[in-house]
mmCIF file with all atom_site columns, C-alpha atoms in Angstrom:
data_model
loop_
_atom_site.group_PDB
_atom_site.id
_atom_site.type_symbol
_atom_site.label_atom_id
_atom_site.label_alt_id
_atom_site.label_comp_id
_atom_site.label_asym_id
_atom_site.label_entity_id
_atom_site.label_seq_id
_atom_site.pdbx_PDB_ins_code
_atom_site.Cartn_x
_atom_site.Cartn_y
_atom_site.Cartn_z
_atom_site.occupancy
_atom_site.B_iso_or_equiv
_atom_site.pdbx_formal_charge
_atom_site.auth_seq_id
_atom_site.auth_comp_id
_atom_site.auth_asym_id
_atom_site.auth_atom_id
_atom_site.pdbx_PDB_model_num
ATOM 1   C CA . UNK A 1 1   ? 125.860 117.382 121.155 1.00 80.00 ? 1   UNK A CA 1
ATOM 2   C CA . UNK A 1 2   ? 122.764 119.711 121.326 1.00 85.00 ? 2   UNK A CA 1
ATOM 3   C CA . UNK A 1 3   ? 122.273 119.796 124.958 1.00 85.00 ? 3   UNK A CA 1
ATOM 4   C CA . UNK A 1 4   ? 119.854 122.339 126.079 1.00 91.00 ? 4   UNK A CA 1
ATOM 5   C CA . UNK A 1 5   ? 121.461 122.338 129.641 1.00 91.00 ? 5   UNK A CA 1
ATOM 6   C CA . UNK A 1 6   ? 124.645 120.822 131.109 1.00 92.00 ? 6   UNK A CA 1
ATOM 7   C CA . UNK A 1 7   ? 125.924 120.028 134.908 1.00 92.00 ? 7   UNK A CA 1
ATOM 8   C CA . UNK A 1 8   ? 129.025 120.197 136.152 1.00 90.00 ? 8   UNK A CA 1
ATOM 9   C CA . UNK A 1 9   ? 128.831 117.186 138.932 1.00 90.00 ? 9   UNK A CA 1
ATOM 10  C CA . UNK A 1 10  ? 132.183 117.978 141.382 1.00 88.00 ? 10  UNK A CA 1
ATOM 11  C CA . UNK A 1 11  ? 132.776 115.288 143.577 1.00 85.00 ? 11  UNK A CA 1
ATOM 12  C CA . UNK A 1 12  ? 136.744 116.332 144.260 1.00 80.00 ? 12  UNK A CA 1
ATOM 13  C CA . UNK A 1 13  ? 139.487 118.656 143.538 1.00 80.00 ? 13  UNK A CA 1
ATOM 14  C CA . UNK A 1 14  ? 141.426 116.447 140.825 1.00 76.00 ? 14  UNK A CA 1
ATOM 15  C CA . UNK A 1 15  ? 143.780 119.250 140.603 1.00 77.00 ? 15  UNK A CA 1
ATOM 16  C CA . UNK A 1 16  ? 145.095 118.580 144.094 1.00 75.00 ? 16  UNK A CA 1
ATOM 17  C CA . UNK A 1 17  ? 145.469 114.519 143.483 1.00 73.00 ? 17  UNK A CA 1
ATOM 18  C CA . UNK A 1 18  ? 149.181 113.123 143.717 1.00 69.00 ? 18  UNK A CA 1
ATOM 19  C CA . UNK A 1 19  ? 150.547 112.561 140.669 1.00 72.00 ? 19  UNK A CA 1
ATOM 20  C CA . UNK A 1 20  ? 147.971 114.906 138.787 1.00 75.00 ? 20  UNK A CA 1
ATOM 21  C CA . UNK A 1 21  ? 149.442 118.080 136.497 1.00 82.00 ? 21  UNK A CA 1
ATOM 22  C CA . UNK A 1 22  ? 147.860 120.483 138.667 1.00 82.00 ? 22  UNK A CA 1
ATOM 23  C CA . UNK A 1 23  ? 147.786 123.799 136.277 1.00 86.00 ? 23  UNK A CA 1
ATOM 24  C CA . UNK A 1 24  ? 146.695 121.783 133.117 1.00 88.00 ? 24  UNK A CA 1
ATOM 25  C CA . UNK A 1 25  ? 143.729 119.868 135.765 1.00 85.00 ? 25  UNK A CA 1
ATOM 26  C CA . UNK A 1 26  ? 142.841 123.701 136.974 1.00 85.00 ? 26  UNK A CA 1
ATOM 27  C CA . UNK A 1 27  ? 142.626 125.295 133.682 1.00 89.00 ? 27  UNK A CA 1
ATOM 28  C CA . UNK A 1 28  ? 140.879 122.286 132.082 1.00 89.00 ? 28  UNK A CA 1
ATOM 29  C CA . UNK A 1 29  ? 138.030 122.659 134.954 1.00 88.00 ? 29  UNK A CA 1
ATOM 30  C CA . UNK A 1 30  ? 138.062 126.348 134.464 1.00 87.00 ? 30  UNK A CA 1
ATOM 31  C CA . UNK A 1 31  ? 137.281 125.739 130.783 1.00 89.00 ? 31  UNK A CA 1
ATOM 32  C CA . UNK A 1 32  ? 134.662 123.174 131.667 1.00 88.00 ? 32  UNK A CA 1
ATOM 33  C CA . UNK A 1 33  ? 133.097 125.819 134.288 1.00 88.00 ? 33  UNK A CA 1
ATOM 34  C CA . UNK A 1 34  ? 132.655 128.481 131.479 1.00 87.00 ? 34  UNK A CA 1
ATOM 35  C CA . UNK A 1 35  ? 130.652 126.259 129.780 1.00 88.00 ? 35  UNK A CA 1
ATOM 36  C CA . UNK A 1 36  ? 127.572 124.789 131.921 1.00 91.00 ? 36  UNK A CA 1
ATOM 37  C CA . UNK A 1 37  ? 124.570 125.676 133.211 1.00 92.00 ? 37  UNK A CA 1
ATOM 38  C CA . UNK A 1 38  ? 124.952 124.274 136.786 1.00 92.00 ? 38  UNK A CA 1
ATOM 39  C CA . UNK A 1 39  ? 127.556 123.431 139.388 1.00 92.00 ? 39  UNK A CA 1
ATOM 40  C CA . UNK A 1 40  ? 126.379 120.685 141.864 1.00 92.00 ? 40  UNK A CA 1
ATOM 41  C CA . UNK A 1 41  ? 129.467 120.318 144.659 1.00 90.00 ? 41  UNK A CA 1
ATOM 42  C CA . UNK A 1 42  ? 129.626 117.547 147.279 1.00 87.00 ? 42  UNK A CA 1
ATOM 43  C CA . UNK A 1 43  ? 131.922 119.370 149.505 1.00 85.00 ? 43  UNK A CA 1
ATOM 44  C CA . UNK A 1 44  ? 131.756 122.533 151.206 1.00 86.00 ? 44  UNK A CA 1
ATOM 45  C CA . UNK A 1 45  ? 135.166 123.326 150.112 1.00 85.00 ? 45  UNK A CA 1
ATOM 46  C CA . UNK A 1 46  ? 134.247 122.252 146.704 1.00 86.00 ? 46  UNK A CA 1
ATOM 47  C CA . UNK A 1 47  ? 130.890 124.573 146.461 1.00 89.00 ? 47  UNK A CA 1
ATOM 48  C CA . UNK A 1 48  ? 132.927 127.356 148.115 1.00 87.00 ? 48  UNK A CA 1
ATOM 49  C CA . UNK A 1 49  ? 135.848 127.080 146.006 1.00 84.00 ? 49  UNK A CA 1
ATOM 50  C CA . UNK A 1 50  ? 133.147 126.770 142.547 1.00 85.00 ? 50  UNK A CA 1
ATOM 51  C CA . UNK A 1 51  ? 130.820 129.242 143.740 1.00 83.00 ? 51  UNK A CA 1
ATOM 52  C CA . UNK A 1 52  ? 132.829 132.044 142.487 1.00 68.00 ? 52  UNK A CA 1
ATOM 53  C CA . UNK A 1 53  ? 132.110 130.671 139.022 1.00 61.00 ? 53  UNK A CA 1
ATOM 54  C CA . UNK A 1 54  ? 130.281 132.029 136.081 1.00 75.00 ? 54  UNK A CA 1
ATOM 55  C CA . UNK A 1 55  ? 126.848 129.993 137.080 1.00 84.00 ? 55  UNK A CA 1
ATOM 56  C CA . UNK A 1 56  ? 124.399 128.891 139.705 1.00 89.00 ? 56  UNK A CA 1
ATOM 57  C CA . UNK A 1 57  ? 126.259 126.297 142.208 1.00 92.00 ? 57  UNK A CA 1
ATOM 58  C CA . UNK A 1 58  ? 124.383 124.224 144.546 1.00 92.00 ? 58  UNK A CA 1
ATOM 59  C CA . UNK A 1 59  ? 126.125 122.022 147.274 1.00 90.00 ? 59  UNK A CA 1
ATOM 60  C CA . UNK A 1 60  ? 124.608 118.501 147.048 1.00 89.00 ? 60  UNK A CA 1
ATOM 61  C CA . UNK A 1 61  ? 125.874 116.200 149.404 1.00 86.00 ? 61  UNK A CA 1
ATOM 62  C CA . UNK A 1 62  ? 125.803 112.509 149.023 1.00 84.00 ? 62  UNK A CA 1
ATOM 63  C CA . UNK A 1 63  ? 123.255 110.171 149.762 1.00 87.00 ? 63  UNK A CA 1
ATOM 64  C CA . UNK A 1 64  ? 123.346 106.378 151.201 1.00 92.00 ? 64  UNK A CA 1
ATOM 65  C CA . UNK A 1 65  ? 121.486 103.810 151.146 1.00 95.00 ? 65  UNK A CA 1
ATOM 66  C CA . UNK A 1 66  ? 120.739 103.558 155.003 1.00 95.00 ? 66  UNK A CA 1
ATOM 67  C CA . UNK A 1 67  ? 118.674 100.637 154.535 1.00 96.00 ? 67  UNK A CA 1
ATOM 68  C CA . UNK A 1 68  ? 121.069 98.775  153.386 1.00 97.00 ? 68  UNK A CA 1
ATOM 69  C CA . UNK A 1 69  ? 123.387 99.753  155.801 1.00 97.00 ? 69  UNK A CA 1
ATOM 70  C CA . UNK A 1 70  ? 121.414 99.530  158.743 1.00 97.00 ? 70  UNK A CA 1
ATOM 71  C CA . UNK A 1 71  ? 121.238 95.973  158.281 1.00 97.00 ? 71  UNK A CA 1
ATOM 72  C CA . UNK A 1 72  ? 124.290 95.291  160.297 1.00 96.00 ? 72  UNK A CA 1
ATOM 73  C CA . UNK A 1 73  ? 122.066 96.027  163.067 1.00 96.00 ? 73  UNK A CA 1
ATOM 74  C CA . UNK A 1 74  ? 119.611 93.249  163.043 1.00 97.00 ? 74  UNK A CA 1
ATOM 75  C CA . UNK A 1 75  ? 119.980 90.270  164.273 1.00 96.00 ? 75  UNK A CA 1
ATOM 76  C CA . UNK A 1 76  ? 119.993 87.707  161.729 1.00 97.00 ? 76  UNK A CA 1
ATOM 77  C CA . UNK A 1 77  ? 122.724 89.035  159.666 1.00 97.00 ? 77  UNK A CA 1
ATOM 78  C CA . UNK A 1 78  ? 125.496 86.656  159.701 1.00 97.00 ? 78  UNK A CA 1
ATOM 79  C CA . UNK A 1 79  ? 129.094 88.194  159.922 1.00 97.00 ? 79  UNK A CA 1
ATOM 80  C CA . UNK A 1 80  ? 131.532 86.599  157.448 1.00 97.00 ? 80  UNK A CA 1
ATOM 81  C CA . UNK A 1 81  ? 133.917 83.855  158.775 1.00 96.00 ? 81  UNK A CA 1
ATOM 82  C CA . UNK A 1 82  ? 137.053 85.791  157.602 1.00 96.00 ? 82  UNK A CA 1
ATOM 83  C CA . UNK A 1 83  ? 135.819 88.471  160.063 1.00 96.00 ? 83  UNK A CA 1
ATOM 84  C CA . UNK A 1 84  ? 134.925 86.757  162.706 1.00 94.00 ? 84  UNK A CA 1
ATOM 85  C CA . UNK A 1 85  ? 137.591 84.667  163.387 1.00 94.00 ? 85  UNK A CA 1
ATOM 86  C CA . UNK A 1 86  ? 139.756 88.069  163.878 1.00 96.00 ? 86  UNK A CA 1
ATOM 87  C CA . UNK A 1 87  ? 140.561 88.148  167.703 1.00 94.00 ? 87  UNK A CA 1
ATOM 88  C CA . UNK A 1 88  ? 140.088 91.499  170.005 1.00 93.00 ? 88  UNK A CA 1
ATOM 89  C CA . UNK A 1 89  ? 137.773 94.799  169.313 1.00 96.00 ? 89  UNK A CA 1
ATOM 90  C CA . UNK A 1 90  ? 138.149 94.960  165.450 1.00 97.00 ? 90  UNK A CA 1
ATOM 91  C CA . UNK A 1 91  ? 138.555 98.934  164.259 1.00 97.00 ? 91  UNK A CA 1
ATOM 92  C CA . UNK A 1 92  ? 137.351 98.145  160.500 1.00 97.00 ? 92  UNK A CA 1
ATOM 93  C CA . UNK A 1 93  ? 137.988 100.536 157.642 1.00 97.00 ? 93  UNK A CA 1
ATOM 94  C CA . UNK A 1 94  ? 135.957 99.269  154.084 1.00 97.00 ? 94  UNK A CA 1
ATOM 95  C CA . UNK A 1 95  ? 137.142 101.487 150.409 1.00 93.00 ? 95  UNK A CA 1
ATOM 96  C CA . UNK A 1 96  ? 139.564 102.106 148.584 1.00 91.00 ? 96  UNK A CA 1
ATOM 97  C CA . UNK A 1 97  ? 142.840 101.720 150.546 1.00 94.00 ? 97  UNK A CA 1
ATOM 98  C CA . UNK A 1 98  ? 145.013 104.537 148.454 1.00 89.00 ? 98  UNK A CA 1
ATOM 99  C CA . UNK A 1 99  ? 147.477 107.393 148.932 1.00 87.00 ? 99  UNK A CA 1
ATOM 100 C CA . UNK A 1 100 ? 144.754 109.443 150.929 1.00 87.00 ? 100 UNK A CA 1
ATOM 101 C CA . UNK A 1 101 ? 145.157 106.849 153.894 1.00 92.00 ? 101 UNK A CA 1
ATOM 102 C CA . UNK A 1 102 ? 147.224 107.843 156.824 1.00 94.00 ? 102 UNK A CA 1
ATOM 103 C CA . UNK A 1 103 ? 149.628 104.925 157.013 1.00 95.00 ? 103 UNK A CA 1
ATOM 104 C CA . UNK A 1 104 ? 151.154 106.588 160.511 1.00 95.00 ? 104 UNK A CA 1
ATOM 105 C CA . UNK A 1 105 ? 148.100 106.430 162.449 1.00 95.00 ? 105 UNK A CA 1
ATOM 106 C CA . UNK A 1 106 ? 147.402 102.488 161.708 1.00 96.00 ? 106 UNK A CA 1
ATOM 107 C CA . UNK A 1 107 ? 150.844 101.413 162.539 1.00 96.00 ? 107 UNK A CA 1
ATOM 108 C CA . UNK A 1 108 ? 150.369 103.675 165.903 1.00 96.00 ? 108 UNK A CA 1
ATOM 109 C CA . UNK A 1 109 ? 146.831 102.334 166.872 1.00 95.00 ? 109 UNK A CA 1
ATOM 110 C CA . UNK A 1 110 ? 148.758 99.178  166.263 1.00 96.00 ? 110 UNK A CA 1
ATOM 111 C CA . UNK A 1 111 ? 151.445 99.484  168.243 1.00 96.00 ? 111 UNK A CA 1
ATOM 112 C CA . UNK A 1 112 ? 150.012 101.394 171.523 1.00 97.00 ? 112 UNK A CA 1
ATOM 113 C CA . UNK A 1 113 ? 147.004 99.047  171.236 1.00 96.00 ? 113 UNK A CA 1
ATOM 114 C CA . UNK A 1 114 ? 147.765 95.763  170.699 1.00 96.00 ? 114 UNK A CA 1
ATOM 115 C CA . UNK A 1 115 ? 144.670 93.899  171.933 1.00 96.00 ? 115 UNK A CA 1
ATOM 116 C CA . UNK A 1 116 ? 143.256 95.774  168.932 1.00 96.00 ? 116 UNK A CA 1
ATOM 117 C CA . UNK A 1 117 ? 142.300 94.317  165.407 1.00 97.00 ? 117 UNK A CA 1
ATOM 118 C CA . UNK A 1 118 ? 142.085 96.991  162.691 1.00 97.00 ? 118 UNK A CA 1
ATOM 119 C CA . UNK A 1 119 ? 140.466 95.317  159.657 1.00 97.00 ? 119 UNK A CA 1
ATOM 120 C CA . UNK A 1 120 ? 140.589 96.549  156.038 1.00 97.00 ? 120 UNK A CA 1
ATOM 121 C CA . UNK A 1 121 ? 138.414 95.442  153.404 1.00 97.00 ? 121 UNK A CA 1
ATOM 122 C CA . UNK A 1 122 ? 138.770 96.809  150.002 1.00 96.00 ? 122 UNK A CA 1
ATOM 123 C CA . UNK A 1 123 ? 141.292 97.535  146.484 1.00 95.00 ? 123 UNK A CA 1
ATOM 124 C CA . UNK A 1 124 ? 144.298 98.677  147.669 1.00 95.00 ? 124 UNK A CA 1
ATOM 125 C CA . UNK A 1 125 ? 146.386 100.808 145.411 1.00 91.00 ? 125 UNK A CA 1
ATOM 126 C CA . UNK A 1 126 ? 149.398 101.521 146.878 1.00 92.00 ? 126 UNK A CA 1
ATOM 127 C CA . UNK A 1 127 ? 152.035 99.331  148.964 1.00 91.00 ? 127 UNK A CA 1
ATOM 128 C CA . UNK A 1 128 ? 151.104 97.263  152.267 1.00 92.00 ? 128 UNK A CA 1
ATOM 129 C CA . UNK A 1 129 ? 154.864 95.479  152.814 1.00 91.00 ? 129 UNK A CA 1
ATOM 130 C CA . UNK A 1 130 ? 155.526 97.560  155.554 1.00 91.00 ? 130 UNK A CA 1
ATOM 131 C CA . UNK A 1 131 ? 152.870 96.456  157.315 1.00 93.00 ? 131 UNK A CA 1
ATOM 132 C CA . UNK A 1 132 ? 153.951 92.943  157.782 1.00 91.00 ? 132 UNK A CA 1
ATOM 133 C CA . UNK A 1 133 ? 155.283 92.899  161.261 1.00 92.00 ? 133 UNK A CA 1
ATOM 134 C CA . UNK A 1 134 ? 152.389 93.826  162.470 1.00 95.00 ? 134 UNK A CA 1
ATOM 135 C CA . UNK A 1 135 ? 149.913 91.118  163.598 1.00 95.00 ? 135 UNK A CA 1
ATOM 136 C CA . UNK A 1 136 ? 146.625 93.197  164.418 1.00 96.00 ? 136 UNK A CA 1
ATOM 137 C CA . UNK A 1 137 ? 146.529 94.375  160.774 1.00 97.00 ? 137 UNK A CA 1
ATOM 138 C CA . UNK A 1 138 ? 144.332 92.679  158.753 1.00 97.00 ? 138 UNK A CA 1
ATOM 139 C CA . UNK A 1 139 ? 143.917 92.631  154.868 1.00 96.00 ? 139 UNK A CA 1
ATOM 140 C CA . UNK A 1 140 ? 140.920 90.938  153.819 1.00 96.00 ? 140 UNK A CA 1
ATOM 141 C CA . UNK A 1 141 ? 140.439 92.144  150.089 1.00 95.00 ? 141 UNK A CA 1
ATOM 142 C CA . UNK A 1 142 ? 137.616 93.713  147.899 1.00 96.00 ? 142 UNK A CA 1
ATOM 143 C CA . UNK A 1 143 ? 134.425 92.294  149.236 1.00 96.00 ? 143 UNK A CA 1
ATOM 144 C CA . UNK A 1 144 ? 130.522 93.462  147.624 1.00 96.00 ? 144 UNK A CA 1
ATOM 145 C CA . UNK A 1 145 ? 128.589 95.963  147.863 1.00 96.00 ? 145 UNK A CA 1
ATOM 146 C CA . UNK A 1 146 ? 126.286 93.773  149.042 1.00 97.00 ? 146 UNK A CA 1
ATOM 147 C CA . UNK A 1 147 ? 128.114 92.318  151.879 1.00 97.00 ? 147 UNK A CA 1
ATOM 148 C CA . UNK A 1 148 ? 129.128 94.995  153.530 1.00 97.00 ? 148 UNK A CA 1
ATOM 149 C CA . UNK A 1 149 ? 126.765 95.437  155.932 1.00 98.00 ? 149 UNK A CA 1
ATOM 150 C CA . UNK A 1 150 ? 127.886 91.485  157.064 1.00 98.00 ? 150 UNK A CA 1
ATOM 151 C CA . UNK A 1 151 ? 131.047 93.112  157.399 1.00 98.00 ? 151 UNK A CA 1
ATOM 152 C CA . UNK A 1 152 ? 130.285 95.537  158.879 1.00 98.00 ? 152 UNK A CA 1
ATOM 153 C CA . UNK A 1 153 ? 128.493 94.113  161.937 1.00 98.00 ? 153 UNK A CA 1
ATOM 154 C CA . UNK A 1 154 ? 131.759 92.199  162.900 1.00 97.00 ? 154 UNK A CA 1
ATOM 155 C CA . UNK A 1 155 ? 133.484 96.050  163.201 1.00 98.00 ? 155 UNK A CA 1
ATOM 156 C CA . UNK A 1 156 ? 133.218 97.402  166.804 1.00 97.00 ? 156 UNK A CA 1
ATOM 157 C CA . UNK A 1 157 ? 134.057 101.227 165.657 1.00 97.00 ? 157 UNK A CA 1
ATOM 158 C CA . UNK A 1 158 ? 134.682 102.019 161.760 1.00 98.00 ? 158 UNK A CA 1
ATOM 159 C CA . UNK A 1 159 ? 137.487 104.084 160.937 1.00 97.00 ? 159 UNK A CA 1
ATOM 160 C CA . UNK A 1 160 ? 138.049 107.007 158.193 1.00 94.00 ? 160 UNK A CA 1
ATOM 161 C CA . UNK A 1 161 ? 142.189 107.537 158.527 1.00 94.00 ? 161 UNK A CA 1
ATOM 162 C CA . UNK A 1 162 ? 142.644 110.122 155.804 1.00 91.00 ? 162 UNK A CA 1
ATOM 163 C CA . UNK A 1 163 ? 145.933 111.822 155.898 1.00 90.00 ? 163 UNK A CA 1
ATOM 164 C CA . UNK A 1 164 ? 144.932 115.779 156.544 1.00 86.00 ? 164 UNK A CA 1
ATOM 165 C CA . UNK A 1 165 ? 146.369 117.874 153.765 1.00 76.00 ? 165 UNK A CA 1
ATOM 166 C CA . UNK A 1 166 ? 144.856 119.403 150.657 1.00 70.00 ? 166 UNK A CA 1
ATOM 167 C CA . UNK A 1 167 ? 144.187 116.817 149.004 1.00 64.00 ? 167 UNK A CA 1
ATOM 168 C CA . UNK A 1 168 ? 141.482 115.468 151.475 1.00 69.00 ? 168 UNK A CA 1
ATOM 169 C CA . UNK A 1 169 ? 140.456 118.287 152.574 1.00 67.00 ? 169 UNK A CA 1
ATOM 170 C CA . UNK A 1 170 ? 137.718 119.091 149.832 1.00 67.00 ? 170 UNK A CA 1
ATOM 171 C CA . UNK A 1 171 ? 136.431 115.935 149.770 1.00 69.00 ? 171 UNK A CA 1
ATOM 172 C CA . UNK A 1 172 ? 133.103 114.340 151.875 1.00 68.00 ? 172 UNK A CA 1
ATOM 173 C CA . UNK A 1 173 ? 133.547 110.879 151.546 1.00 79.00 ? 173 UNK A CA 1
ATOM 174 C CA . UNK A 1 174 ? 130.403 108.591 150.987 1.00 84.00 ? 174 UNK A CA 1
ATOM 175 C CA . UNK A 1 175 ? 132.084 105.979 153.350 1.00 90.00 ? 175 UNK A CA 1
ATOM 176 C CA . UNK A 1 176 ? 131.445 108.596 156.173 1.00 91.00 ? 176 UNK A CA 1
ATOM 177 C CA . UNK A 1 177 ? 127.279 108.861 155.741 1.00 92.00 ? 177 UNK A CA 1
ATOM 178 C CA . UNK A 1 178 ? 127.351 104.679 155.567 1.00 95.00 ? 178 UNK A CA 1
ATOM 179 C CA . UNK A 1 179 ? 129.610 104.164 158.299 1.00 96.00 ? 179 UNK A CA 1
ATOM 180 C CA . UNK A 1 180 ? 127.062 106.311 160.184 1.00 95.00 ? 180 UNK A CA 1
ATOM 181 C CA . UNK A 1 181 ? 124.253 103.848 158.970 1.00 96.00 ? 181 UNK A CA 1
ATOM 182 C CA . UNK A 1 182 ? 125.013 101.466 160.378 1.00 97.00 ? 182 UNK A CA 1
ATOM 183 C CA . UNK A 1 183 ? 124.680 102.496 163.916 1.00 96.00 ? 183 UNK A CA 1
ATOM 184 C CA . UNK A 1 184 ? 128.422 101.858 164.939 1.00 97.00 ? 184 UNK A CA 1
ATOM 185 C CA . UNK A 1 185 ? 130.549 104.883 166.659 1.00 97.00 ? 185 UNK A CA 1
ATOM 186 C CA . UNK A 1 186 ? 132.739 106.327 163.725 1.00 97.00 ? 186 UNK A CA 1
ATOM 187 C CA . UNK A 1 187 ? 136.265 108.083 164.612 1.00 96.00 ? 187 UNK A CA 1
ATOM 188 C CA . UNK A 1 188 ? 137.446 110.327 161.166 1.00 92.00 ? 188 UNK A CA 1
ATOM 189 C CA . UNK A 1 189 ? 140.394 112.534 160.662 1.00 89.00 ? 189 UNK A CA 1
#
């Protein structure tokens, strides 16, 4: 195309997805990597795992919007009806609800706490039949961007339940840095 520079933006190790053809991801990437300028990572794994590479690599996290975030602090945002009307300390969890979530751990905060409400708010991409029995586990759907920080407000501690294993371990979710924004306590795997 006549670029005079090109960046190499990694944001996760697509070779360790589910479902991915690992070798053809890796040597795809390692073709890619021979040919830019730059390497920005988001990860520490990923900048240690690129910095080995044929040109400069830099880690660069992500960034949030805290503003917007923080707005689940004040006082006149309203918290959705949906939300509210959940009963007991709600443990909320907002994304994409995928393969990287650690079904165990929900259906045991479920079980050994009862009095608890763990809400989830976004797509979901894989299966939630088997959580049917349980009554503290609530769906609620993709909501906006824009009102999660309504959301948000109604959580009493937000929760990132990512299975530990390869996978997730070169990734840095942006969920993390706007759960922290918003002032509640967050408890990650």
């Amino acid at each position: 195309l006549g670029e005079s520079k090109s960046i190499y933006y990694s944001v996760d190790d697509f070779s360790k997805w589910p479902g991915m053809l690992k070798e053809t991801m890796a040597e795809m990437e390692q073709e890619l990597l021979g040919k830019v300028d730059l390497i920005l990572a988001t990860s520490e794994e990923l900048y240690k795992s690129k910095k080995s590479s044929c040109c400069q690599t830099r880690l660069l996290t992500h960034g949030v919007d805290t503003g917007h975030f923080r707005k689940s602090a004040l006082a006149e945002t309203e918290i959705p009806e949906d939300i509210q009307s959940i009963k007991g300390k709600k443990i909320g969890y907002f994304g994409l609800f995928d393969k990287r979530i650690d079904l165990e751990i929900l259906k045991y905060m479920s079980t050994v706490r009862p009095e608890w409400s763990i809400t989830i708010l976004g797509k979901k991409t894989i299966g939630t039949g088997e959580f049917i029995n349980y009554n503290n586990i609530h769906f609620l759907g993709q909501v906006s961007y824009e009102a999660l920080p309504n959301y948000a407000k109604g959580f009493d501690v937000c929760v990132l339940p990512y299975v530990v294993k390869d996978s997730t371990l070169t990734i840095n979710p942006l969920k993390f840095k706007e759960y922290l924004a918003t002032g509640k306590p967050v408890v990650t795997t």
